[in-house]
PDB file of C-alpha atoms in Angstrom:
ATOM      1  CA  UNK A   1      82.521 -55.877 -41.557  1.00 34.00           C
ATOM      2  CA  UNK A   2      81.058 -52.556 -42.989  1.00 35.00           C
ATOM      3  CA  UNK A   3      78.027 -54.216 -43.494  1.00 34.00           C
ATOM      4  CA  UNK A   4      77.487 -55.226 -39.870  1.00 36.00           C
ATOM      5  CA  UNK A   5      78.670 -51.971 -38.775  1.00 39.00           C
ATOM      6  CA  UNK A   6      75.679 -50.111 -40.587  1.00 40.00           C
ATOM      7  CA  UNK A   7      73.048 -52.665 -39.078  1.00 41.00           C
ATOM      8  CA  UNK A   8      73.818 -50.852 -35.595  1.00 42.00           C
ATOM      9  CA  UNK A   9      71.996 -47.713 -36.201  1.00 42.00           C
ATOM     10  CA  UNK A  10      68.445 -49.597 -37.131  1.00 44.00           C
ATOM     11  CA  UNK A  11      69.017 -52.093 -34.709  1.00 39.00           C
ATOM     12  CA  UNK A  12      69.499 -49.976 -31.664  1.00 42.00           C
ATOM     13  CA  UNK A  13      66.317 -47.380 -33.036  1.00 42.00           C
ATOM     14  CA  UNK A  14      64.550 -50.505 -33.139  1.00 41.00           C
ATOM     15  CA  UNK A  15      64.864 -50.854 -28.897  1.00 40.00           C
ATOM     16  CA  UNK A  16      62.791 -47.671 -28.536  1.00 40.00           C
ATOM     17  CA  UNK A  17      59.322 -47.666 -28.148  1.00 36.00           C
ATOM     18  CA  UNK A  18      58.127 -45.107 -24.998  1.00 40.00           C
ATOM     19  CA  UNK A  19      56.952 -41.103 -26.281  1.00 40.00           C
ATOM     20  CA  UNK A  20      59.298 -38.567 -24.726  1.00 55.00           C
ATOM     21  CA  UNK A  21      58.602 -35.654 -23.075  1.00 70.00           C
ATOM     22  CA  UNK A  22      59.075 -31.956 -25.345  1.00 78.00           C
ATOM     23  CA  UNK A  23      60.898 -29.196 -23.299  1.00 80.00           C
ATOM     24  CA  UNK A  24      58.312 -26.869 -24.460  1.00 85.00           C
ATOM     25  CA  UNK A  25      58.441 -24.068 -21.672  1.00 81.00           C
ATOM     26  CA  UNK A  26      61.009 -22.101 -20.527  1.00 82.00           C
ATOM     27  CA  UNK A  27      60.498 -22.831 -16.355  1.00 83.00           C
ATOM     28  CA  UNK A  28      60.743 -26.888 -17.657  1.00 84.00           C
ATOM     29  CA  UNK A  29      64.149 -26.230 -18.929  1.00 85.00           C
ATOM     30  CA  UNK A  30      64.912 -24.220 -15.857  1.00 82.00           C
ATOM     31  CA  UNK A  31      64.561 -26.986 -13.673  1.00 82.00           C
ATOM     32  CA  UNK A  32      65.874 -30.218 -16.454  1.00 81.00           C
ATOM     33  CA  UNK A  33      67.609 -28.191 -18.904  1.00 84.00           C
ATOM     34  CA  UNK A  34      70.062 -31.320 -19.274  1.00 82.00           C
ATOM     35  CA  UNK A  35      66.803 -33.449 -20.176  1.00 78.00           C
ATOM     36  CA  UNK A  36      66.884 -34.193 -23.932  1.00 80.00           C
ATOM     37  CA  UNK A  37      70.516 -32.678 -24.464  1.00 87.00           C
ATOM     38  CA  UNK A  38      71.978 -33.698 -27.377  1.00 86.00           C
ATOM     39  CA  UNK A  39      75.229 -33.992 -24.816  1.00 86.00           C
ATOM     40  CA  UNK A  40      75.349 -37.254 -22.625  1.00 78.00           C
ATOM     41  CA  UNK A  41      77.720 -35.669 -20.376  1.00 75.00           C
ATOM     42  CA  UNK A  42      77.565 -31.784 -19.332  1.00 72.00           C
ATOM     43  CA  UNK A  43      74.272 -30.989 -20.795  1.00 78.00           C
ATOM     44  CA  UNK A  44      73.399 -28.849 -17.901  1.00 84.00           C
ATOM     45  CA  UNK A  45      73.304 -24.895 -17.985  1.00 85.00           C
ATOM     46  CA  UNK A  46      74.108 -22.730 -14.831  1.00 77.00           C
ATOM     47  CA  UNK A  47      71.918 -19.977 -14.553  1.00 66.00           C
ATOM     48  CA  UNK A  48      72.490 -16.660 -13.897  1.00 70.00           C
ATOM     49  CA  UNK A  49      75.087 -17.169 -16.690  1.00 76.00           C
ATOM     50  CA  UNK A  50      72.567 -18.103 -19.618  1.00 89.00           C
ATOM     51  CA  UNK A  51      71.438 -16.530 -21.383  1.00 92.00           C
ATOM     52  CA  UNK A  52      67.887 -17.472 -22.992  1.00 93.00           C
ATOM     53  CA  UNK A  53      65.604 -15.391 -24.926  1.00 94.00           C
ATOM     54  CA  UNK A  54      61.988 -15.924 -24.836  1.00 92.00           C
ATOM     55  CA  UNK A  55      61.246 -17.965 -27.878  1.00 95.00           C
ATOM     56  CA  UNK A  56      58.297 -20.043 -27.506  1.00 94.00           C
ATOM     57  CA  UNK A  57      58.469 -23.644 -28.985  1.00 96.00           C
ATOM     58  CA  UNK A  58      56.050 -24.967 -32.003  1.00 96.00           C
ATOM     59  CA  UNK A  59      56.210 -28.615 -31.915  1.00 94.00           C
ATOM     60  CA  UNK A  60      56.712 -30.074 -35.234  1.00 93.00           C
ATOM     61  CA  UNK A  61      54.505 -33.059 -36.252  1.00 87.00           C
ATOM     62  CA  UNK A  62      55.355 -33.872 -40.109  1.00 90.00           C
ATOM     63  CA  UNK A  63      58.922 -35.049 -40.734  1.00 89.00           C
ATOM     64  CA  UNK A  64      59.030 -32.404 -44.036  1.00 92.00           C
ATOM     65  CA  UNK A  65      57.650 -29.354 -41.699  1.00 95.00           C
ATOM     66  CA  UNK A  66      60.682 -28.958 -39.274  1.00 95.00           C
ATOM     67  CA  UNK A  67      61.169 -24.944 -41.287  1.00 97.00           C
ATOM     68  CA  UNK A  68      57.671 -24.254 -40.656  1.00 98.00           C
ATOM     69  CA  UNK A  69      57.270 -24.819 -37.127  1.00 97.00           C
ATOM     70  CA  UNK A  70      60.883 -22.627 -36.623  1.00 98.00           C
ATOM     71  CA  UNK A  71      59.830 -19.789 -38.282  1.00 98.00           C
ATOM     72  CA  UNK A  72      56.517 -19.915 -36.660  1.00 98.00           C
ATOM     73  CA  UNK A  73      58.961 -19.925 -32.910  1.00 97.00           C
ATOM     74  CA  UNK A  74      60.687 -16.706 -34.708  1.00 97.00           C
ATOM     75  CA  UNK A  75      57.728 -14.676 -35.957  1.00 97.00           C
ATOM     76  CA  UNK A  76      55.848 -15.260 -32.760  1.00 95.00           C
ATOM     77  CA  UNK A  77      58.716 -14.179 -30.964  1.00 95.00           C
ATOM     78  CA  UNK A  78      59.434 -10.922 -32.661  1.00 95.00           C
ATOM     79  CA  UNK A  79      55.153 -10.387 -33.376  1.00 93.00           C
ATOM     80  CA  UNK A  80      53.761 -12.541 -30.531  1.00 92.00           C
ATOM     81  CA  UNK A  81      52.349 -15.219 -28.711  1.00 90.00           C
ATOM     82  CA  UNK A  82      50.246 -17.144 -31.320  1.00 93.00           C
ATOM     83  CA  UNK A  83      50.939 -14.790 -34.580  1.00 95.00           C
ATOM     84  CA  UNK A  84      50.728 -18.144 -36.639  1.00 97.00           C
ATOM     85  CA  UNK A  85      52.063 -22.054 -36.177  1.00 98.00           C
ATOM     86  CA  UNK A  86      53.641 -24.038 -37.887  1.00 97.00           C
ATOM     87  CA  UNK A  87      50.803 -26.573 -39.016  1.00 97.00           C
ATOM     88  CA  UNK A  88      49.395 -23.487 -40.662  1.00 98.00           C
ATOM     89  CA  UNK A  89      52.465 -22.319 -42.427  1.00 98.00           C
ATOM     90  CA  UNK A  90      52.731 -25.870 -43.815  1.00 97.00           C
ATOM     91  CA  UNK A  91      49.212 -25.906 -44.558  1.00 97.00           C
ATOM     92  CA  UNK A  92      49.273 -22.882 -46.507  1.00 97.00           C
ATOM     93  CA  UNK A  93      52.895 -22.930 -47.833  1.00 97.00           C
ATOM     94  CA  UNK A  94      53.944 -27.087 -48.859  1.00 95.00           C
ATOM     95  CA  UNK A  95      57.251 -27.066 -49.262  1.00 96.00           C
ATOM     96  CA  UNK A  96      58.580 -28.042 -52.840  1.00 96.00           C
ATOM     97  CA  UNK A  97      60.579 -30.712 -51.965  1.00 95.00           C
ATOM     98  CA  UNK A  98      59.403 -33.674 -50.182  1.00 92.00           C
ATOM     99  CA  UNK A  99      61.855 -33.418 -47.665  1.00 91.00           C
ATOM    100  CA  UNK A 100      61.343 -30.069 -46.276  1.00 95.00           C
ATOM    101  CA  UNK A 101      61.785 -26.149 -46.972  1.00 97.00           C
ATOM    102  CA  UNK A 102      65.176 -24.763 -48.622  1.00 97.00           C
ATOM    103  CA  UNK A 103      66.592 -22.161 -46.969  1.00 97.00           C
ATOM    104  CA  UNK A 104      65.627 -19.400 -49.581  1.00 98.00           C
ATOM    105  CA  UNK A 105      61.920 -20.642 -48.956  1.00 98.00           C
ATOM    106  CA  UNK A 106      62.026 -19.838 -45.336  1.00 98.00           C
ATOM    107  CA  UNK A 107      63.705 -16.575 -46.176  1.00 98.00           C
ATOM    108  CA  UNK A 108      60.726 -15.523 -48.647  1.00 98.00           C
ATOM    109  CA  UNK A 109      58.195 -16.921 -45.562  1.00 98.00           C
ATOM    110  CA  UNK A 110      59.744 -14.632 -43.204  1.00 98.00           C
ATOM    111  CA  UNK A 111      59.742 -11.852 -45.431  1.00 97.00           C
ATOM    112  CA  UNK A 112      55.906 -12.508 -46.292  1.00 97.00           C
ATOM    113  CA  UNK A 113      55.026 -12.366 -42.583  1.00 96.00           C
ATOM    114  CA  UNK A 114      56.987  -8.629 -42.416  1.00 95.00           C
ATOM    115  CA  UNK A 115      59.959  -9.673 -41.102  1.00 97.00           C
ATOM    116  CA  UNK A 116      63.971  -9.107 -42.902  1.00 96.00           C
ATOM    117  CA  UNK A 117      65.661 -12.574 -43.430  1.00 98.00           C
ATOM    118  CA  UNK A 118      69.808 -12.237 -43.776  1.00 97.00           C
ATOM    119  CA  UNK A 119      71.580 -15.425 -45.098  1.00 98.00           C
ATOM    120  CA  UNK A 120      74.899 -15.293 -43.604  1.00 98.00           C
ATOM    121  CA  UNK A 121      78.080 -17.936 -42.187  1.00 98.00           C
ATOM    122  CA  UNK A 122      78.439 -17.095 -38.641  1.00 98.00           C
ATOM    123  CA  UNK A 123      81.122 -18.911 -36.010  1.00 98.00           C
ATOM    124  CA  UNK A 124      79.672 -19.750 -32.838  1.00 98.00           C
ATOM    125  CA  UNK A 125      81.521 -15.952 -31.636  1.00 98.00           C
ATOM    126  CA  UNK A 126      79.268 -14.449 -34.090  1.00 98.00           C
ATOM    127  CA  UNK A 127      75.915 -16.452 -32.623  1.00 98.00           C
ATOM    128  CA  UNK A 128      76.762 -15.684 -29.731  1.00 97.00           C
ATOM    129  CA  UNK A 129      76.835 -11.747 -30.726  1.00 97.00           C
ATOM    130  CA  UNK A 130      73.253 -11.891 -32.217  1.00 97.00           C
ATOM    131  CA  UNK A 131      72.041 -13.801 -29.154  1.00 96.00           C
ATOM    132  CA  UNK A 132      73.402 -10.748 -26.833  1.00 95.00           C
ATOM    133  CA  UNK A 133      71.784  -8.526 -29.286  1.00 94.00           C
ATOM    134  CA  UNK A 134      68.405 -10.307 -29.388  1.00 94.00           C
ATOM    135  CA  UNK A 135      68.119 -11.959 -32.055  1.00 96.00           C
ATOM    136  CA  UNK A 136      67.753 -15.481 -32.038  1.00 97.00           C
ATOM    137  CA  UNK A 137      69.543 -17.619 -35.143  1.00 98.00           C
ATOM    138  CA  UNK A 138      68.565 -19.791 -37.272  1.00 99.00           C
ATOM    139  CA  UNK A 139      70.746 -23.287 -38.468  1.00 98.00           C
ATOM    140  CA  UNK A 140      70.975 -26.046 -41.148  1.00 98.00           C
ATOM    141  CA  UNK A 141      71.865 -29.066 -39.491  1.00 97.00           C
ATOM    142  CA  UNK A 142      72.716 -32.786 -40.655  1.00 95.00           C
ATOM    143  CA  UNK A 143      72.126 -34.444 -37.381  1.00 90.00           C
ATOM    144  CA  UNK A 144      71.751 -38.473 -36.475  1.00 88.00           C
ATOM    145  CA  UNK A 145      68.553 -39.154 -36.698  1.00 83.00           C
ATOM    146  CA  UNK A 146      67.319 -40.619 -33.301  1.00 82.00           C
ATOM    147  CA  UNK A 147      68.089 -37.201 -31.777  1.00 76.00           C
ATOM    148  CA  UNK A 148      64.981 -35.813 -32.839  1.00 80.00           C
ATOM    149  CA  UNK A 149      62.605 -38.639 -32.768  1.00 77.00           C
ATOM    150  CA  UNK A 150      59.125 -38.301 -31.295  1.00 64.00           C
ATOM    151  CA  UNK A 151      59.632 -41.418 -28.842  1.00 52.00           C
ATOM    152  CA  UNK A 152      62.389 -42.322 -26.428  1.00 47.00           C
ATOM    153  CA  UNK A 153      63.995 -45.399 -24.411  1.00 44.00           C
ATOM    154  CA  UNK A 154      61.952 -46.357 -21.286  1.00 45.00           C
ATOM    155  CA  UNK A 155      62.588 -43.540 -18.751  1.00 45.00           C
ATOM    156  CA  UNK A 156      64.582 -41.123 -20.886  1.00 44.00           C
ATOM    157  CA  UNK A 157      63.510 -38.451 -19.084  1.00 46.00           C
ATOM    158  CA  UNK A 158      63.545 -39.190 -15.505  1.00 44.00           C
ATOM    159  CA  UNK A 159      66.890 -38.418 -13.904  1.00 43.00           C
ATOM    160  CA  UNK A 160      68.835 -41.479 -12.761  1.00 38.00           C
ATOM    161  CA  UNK A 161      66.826 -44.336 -14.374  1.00 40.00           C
ATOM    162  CA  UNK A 162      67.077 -41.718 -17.759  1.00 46.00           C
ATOM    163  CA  UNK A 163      71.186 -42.328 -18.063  1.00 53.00           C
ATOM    164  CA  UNK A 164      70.720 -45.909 -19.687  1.00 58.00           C
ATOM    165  CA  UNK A 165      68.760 -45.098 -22.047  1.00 64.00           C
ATOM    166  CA  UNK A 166      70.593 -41.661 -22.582  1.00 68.00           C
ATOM    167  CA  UNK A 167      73.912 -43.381 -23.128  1.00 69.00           C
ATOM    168  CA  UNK A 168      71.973 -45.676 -25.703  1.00 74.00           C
ATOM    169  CA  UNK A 169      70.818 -42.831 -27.878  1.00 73.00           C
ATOM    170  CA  UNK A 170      74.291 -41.040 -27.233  1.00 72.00           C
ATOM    171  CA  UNK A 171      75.950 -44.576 -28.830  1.00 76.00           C
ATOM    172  CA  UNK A 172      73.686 -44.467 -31.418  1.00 80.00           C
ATOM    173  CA  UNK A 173      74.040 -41.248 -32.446  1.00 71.00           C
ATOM    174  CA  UNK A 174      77.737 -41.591 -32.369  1.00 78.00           C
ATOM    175  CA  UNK A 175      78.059 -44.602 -34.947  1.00 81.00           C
ATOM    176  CA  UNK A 176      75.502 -42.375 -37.055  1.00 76.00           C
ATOM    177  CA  UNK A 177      78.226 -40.317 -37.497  1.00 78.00           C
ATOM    178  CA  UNK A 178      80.844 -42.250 -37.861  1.00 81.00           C
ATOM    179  CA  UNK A 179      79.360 -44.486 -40.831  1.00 86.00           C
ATOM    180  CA  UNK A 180      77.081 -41.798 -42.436  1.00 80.00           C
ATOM    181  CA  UNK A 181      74.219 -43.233 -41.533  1.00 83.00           C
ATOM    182  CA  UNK A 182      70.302 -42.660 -40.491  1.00 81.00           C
ATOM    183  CA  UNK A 183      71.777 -38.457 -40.358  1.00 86.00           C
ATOM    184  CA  UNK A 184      69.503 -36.507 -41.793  1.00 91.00           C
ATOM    185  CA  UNK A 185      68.730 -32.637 -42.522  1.00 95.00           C
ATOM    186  CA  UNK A 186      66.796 -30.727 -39.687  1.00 96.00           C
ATOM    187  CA  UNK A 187      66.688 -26.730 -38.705  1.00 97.00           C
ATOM    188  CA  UNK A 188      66.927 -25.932 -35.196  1.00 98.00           C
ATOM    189  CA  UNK A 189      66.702 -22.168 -34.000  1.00 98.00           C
ATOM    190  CA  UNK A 190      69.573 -20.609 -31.375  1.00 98.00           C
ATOM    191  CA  UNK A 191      68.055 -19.131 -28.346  1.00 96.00           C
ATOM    192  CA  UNK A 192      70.614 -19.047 -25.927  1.00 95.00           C
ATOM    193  CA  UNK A 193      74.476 -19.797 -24.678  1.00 95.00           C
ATOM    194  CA  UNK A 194      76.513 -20.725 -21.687  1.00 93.00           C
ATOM    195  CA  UNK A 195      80.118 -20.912 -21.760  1.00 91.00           C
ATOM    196  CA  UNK A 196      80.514 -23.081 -24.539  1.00 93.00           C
ATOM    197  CA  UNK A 197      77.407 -24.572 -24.933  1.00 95.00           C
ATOM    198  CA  UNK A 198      74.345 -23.098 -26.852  1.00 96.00           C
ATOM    199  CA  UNK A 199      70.630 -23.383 -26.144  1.00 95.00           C
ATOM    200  CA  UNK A 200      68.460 -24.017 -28.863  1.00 96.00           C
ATOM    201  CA  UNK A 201      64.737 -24.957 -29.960  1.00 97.00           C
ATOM    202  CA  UNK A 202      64.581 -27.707 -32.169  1.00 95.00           C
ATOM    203  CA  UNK A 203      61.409 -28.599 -33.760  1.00 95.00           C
ATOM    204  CA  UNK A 204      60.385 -32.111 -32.316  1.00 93.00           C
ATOM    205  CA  UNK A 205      61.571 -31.364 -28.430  1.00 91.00           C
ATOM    206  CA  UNK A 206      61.539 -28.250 -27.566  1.00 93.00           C
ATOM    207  CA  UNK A 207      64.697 -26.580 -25.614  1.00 94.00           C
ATOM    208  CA  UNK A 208      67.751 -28.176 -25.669  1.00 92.00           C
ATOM    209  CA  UNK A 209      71.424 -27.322 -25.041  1.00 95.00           C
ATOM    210  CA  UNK A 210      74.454 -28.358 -27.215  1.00 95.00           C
ATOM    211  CA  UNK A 211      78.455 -27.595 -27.444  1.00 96.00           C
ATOM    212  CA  UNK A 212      79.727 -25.579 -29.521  1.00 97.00           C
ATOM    213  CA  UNK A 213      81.988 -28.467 -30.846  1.00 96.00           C
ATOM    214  CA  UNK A 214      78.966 -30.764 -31.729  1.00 94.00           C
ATOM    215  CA  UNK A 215      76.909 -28.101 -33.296  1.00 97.00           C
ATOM    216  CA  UNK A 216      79.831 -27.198 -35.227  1.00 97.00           C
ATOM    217  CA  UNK A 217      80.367 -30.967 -36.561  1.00 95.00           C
ATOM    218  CA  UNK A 218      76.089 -30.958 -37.369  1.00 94.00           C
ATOM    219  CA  UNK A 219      76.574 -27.506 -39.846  1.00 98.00           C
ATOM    220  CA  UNK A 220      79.609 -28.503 -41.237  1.00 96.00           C
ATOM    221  CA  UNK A 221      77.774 -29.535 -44.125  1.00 96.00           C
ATOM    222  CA  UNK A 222      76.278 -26.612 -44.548  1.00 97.00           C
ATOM    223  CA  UNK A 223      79.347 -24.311 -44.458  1.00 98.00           C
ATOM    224  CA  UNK A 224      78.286 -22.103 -40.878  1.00 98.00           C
ATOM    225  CA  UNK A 225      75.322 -21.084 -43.002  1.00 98.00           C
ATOM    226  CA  UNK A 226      72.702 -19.509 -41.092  1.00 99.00           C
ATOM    227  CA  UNK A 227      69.296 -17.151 -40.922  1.00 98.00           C
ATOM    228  CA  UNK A 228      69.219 -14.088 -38.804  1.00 98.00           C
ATOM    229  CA  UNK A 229      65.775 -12.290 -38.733  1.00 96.00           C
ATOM    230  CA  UNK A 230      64.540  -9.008 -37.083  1.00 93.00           C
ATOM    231  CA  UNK A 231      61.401  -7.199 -37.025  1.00 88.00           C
ATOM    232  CA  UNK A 232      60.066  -3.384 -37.919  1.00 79.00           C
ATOM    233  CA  UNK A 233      59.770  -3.219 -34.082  1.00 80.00           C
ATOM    234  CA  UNK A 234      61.509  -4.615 -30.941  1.00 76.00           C
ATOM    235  CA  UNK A 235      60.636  -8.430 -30.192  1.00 82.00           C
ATOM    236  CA  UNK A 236      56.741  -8.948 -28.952  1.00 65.00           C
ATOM    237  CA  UNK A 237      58.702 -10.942 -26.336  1.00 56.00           C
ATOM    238  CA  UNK A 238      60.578  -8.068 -24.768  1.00 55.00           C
ATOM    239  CA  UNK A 239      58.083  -5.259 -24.631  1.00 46.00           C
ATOM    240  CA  UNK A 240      56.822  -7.198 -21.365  1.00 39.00           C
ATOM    241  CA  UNK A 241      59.682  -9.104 -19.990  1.00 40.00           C
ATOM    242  CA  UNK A 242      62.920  -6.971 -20.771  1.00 37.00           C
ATOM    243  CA  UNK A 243      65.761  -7.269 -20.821  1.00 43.00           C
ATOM    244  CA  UNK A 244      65.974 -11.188 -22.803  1.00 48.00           C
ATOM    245  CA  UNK A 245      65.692 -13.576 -19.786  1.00 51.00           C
ATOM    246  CA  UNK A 246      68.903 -14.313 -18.401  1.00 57.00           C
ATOM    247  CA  UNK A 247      68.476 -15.998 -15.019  1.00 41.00           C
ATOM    248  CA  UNK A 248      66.889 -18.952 -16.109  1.00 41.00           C
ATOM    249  CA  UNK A 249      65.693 -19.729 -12.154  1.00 37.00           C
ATOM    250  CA  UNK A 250      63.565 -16.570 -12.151  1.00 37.00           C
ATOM    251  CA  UNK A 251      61.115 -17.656 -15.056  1.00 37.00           C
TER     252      UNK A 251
END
């Protein structure tokens, strides 16, 4: 019985075959902001609630490179618009293991590219506090693996025709969890919360919401560790567009 229980997971990745479509811009996830939700149910955020700040997305492309390409989102976010990417930070900066960057290592990469890096544990009250104050956090997950694969099932992201294959990947991801399997470590950044869901920018898709509840099952792990970051000066994202964009239908 275990056994046939832990051929679900590869079995059910095996159905997908189409590329999805990255939530890489802020006016996308105005309009679909319940597209690629790691929720099957309630994914949506109501604006003028949300809050979002302006963190641009850097699409990660190597399986080890997910800290790369979320550092790059933060230091172009508090330096600006194309300071560096991710693809060079992993260029220039392998990680040293195979499976990606520690969280010390991103902490010394921020602080090379002038920025101060706090490891701290923060509750989802406490994100929420550096979100309000403008600073976007950073979080260890261990999350089922077909979340934050590079393809989807045939119309994923097209409403109606998209909730088959959504409830697919939601199934899949649940028996990932359950048996332990096909989860593996990621980083995703916080950008945003509504009520009690939370916004973030993961690597491979872009902008993406998730409850409080689920996030806190994905950093269990990890103990609520997390990176906070600020700059010498205000975010390169606010000195044009201030206050941090809250009405997501006016972006």
């Amino acid at each position: 019985m275990p056994t046939r229980r832990l051929l679900v997971v590869p079995l059910l990745l095996a159905l997908a075959a189409c590329a999805t479509t990255p939530m890489s811009s802020m006016d996308m996830f105005a309009q679909r902001s319940a597209s690629n939700s790691f929720e099957f149910f309630g994914g949506s955020v109501a604006p003028p609630e949300t809050l979002v700040l302006p963190v641009a997305h850097d699409r990660q492309t190597n399986t080890a490179a997910c800290g790369a390409h979320v550092l790059a989102s933060v230091i172009n976010y508090w330096r600006g618009d194309g300071t560096v990417s991710g693809d060079a930070i992993f260029a220039s900066h392998t990680p040293a293991a195979p499976d990606g960057y520690s969280i010390a290592e991103v902490m010394a990469l921020a602080q090379q590219n002038d920025l101060t890096a706090s490891a701290v544990r923060l509750t989802p009250e406490d994100i929420v506090r550096e979100l309000e104050s403008g600073r976007p956090v950073l979080v260890p997950i261990r999350v089922p693996s077909v979340f934050i694969q590079p393809w989807s099932l045939p119309g994923a992201n097209v409403p109606v025709l998209g909730l088959p294959a959504n409830l697919i990947t939601s199934r899949v991801a649940m028996v990932s969890e359950w048996t332990d399997t096909a989860m593996v470590n990621h980083y995703v950044l916080v950008v945003g919360h509504d009520g009690d869901k939370f916004v973030v920018v993961e690597p491979v898709l872009g902008y993406r919401t998730i409850s409080f509840d689920r996030l806190g099952r994905y950093r269990r792990d990890f103990n609520n560790a997390a990176v906070v970051f600020s700059g010498p000066r205000p975010p390169a994202a606010n000195r044009v567009e201030t206050p941090p964009l809250r009405a997501m239908g006016s972006m």
